[in-house]
XYZ file of C-alpha atoms in Angstrom:
354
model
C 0.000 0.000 0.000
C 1.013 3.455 -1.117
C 1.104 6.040 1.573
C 3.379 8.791 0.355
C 1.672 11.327 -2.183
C 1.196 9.415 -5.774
C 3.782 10.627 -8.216
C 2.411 11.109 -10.939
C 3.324 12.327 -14.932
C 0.860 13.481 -17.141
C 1.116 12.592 -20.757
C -1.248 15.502 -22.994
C -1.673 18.972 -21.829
C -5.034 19.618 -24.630
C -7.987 20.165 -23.326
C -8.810 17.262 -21.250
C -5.288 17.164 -20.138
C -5.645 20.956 -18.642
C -8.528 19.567 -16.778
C -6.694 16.276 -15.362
C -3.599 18.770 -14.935
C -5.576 20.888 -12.735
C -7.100 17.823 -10.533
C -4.284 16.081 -9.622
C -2.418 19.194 -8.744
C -4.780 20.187 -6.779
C -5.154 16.430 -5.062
C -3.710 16.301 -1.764
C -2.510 12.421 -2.436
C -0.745 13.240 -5.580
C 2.365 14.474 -6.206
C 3.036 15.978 -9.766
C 6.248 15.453 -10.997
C 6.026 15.900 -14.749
C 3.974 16.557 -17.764
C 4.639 15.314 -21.754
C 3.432 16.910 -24.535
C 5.263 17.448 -28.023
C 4.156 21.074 -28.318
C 6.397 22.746 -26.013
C 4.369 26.133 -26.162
C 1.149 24.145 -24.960
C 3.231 23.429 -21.640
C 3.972 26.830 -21.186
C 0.895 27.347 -21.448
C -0.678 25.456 -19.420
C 2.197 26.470 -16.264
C 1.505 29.589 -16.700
C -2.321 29.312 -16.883
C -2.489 26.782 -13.956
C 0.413 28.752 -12.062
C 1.902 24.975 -11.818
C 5.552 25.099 -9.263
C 8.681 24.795 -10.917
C 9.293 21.544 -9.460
C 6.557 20.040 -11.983
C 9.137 19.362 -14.914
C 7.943 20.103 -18.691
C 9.269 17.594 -21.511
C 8.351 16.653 -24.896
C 9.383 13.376 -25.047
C 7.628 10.937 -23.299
C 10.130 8.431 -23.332
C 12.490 11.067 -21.316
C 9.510 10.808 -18.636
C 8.369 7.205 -18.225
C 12.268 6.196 -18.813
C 13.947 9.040 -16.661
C 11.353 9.696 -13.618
C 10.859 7.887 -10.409
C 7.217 7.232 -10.590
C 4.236 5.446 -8.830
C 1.534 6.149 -11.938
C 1.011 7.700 -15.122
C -2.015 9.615 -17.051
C -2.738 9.260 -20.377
C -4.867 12.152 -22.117
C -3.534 11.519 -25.855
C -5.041 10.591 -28.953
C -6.955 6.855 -28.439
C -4.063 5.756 -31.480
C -1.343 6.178 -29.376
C -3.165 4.406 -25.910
C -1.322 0.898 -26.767
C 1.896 2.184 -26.996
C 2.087 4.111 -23.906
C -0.180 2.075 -21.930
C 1.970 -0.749 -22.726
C 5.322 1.216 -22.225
C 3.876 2.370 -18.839
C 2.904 -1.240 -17.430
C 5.915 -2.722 -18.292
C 8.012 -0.230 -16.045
C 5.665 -0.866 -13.258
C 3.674 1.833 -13.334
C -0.310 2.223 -12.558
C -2.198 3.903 -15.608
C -4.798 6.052 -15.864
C -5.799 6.332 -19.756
C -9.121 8.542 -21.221
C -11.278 6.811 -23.340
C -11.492 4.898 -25.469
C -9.054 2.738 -23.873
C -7.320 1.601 -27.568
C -9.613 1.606 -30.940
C -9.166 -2.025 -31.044
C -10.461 -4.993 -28.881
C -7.298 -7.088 -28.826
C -5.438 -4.272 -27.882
C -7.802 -3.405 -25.085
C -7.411 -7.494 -23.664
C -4.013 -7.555 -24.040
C -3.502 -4.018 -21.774
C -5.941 -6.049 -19.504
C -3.648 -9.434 -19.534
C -0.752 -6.682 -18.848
C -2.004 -4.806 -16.157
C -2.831 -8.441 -14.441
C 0.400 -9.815 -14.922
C 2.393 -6.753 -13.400
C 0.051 -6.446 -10.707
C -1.163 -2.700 -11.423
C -4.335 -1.213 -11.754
C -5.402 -0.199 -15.212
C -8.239 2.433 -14.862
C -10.361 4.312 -17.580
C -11.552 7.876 -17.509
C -15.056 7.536 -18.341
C -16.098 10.457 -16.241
C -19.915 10.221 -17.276
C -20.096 6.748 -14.750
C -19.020 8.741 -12.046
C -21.469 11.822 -12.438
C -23.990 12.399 -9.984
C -26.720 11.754 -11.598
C -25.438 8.976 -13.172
C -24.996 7.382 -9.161
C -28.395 8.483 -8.297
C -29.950 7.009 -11.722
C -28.688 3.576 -10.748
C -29.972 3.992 -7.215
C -33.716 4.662 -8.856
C -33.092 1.595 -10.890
C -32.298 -0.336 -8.852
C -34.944 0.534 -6.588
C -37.026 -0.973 -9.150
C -39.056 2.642 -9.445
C -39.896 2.281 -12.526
C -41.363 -0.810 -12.872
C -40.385 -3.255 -15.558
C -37.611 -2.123 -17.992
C -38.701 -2.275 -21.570
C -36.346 -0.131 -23.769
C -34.218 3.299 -23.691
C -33.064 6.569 -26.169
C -30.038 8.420 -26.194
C -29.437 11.737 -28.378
C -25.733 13.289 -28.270
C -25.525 15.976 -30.984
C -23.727 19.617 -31.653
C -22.449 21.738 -33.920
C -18.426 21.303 -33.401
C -16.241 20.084 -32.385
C -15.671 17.806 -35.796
C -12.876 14.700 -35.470
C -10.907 13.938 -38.268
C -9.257 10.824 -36.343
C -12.157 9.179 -35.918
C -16.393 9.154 -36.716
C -18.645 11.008 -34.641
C -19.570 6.978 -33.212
C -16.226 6.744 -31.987
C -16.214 10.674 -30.394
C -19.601 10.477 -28.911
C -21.414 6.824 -28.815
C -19.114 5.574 -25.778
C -21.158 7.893 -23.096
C -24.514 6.794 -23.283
C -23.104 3.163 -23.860
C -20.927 3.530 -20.464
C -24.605 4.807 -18.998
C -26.773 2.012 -20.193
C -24.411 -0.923 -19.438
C -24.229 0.677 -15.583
C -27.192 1.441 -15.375
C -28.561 -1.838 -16.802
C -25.538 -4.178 -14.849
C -26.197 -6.480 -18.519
C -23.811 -6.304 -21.486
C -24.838 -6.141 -24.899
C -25.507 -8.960 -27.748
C -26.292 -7.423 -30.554
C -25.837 -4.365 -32.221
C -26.733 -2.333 -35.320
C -25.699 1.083 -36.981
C -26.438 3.246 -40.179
C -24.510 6.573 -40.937
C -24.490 9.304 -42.988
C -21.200 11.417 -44.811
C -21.459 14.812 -45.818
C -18.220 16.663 -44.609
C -15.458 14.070 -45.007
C -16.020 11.814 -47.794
C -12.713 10.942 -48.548
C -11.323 10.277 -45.109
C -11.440 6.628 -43.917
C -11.616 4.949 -40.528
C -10.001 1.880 -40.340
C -9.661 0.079 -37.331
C -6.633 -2.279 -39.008
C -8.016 -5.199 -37.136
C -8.163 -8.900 -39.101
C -11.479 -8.981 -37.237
C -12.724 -6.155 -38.549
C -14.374 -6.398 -41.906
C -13.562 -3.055 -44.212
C -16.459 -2.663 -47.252
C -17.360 -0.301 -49.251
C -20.846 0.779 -47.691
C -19.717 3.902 -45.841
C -16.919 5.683 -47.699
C -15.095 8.304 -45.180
C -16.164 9.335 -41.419
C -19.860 9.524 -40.479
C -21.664 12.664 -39.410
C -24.651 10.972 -38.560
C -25.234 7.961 -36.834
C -28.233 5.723 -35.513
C -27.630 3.074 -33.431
C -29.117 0.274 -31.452
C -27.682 -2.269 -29.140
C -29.692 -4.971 -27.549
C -28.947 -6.502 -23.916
C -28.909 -10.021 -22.196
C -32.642 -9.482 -21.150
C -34.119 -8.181 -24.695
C -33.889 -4.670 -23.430
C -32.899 -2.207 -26.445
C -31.336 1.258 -26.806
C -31.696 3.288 -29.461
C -29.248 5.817 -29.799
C -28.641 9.024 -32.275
C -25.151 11.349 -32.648
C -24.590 14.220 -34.747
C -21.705 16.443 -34.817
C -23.639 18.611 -37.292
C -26.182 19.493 -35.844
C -26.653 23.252 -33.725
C -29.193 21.795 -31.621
C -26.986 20.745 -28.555
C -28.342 17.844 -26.424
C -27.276 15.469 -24.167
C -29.981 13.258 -23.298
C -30.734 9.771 -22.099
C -33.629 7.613 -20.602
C -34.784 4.492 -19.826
C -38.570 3.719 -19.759
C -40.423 0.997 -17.572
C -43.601 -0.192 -17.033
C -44.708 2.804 -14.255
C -42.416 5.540 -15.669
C -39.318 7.187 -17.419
C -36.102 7.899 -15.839
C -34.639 11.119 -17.894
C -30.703 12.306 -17.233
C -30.559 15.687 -19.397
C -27.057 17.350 -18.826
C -28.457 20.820 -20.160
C -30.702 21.426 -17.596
C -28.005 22.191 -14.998
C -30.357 22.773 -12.019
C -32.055 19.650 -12.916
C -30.593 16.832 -14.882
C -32.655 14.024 -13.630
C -36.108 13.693 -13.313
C -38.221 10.405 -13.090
C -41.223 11.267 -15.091
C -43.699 8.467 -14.135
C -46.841 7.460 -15.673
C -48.724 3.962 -16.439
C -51.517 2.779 -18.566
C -55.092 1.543 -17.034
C -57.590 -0.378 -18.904
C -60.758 1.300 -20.147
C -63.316 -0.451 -21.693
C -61.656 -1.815 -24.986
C -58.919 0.940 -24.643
C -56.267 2.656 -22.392
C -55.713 5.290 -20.359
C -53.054 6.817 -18.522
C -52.834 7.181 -14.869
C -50.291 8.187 -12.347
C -48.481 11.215 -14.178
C -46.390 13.180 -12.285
C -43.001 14.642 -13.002
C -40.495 14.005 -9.671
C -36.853 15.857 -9.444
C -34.241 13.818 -8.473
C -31.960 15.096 -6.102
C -28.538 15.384 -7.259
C -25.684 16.153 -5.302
C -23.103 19.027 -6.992
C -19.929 17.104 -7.240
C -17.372 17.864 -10.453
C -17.124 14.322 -11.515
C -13.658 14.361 -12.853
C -12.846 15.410 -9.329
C -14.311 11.865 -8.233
C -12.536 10.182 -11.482
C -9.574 11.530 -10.186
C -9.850 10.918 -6.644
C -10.786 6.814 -7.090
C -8.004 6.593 -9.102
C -5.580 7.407 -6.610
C -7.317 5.499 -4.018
C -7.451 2.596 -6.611
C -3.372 2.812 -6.338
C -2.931 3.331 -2.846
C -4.611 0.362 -2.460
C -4.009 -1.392 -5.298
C -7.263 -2.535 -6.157
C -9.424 -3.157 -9.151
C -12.373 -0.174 -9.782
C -15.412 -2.043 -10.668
C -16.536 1.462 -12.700
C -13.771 2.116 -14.731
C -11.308 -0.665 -15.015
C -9.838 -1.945 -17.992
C -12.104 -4.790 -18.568
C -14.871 -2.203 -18.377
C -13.047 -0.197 -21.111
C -12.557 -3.228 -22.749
C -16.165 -4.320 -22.646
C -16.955 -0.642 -24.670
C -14.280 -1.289 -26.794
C -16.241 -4.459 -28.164
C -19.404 -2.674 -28.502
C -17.972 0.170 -30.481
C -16.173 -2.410 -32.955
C -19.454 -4.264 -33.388
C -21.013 -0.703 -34.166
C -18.211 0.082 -36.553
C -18.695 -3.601 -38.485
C -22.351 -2.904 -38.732
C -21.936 0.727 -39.894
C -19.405 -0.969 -42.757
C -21.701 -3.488 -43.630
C -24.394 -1.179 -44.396
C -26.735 -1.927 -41.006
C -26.258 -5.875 -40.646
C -27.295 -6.699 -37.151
C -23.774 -8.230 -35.419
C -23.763 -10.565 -32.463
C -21.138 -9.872 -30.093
């Protein structure tokens, strides 16, 4: 067990880097020692804009870092490309790792970092901040409550105007969210999925996942703007689920409907993001009728959730023990579902069994 601050080096000072930057400088169990990033003006940067000490050393080579520093963990905020390498790198000289997601864009990468992690006895843990959101926690509790009744089937809608990948398609920027949220919030993982998309800005860029199970055609040439998805679970339960990156009506919504009423997370209403609208059907005559409507706010606590991200991890390391949220078979799991979204989007729609 760890008991000293966490040192810690921080590969990717973008925009989510800034953010994890800022947390675990902040975190009284973490030490920062360094912080990676090939753009040596983006470190200066972010120093000067997080008024960082000079202790925290700034280096462009990463290999200088994981190589040269005495270290207890590493972050990875980098492109998803890259994750195998470094994760890899990072594991091998001992070190826990805390990657964003997704953790690799390919699903024997993902096992292999999982076989890794086991074999040198350190946690691998994966930033999907959404699972540790408020009302995220509180949505499972209702669930799980069995408040609304019997589960039949949910909808997701992730949209905007920018920003626009040219990496990856707008399933691999946005889809892994509201998948992370329905597989928690469920506690089943998915069978069978389905997707259809739709190019208009980048016709001639291609996303290849290079994998020999991963069957290229020539259904969708270049990166979706548009995709609709649906993923069915263990018990029959389905999601349908909708992303746009082109589209200037912003929303981030997600719910799951039962038998006696809907459970509705919407992270632009700030003041109230979930709200369990409930509702039923009664017999009349040869018809129905509904009964029981009522709209009731959930009460959310106001925790940052990277701040909780951040703060498991390092308890994850000082005691050395697997997060049942975010470890790497978790990522892993995500991993699988987005491949078996990207083979159906390929193939034009064809349902794939996972």
């Amino acid at each position: 067990m760890i008991t000293n601050p966490i040192k810690i080096a921080i590969f990717g000072a973008g925009r989510w880097g800034t953010h994890l930057i800022r947390n675990f400088n902040q975190h009284p169990h973490a030490e920062l020692i360094a912080i990676a990033d090939p753009h040596f003006q983006r470190l200066q940067t972010v120093k000067e804009r997080l008024r960082l000490d000079n202790r925290v050393k700034l280096e462009t080579d990463w290999l200088k870092v994981i190589h040269g520093y005495d270290l207890d963990a590493v972050v990875i905020a980098t492109p998803a490309s890259t994750h195998y390498t470094l994760i890899s790198e990072a594991l091998e000289r001992g070190y826990h790792v805390f990657a964003e997601k997704p953790l690799t864009l390919k699903l024997s990468e993902s096992q292999s970092l999982c076989n890794l992690a086991k074999q040198h006895n350190r946690q691998l843990f994966i930033d999907h901040t959404y699972l540790f959101h408020p009302a995220v926690t509180q949505g499972q509790a209702v669930i799980e409550q069995g408040r609304l009744g019997q589960l039949r089937y949910g909808y997701a809608t992730r949209t905007h105007l920018e920003p626009v990948r040219q990496d990856v398609d707008v399933l691999w920027d946005l889809a892994i969210h509201d998948i992370g949220i329905f597989s928690t919030w469920l506690g089943q993982k998915a069978v069978e999925v389905q997707a259809t998309g739709t190019v208009w800005l980048q016709p001639d860029r291609s996303f290849d996942l290079n994998s020999p199970s991963f069957p290229v055609s020539n259904q969708i040439s270049g990166l979706s703007d548009l995709v609709m998805a649906t993923i069915r679970y263990e018990s029959g339960f389905q999601a349908f689920l909708h992303f746009c990156w082109l589209n200037p009506d912003k929303q981030r919504r997600l719910a799951v409907v039962g038998s006696e009423g809907t459970l509705i997370f919407d992270e632009m209403l700030k003041d109230q993001p979930l709200t369990l609208q409930r509702g039923y059907l009664e017999t009349i005559n040869e018809g129905w009728k509904a009964a029981g409507v009522e709209c009731e706010k959930v009460e959310v606590e106001p925790r940052e959730p990277l701040a909780q991200v951040c703060d498991r991890f390092l308890n994850c390391v000082r005691q050395n023990q697997v997060c049942s949220v975010s470890s790497g078979e978790v990522g892993t799991d995500l991993v699988r579902v987005l491949c078996g979204l990207s083979e159906s989007l390929q193939q034009g729609g064809k349902p794939i069994k996972l």
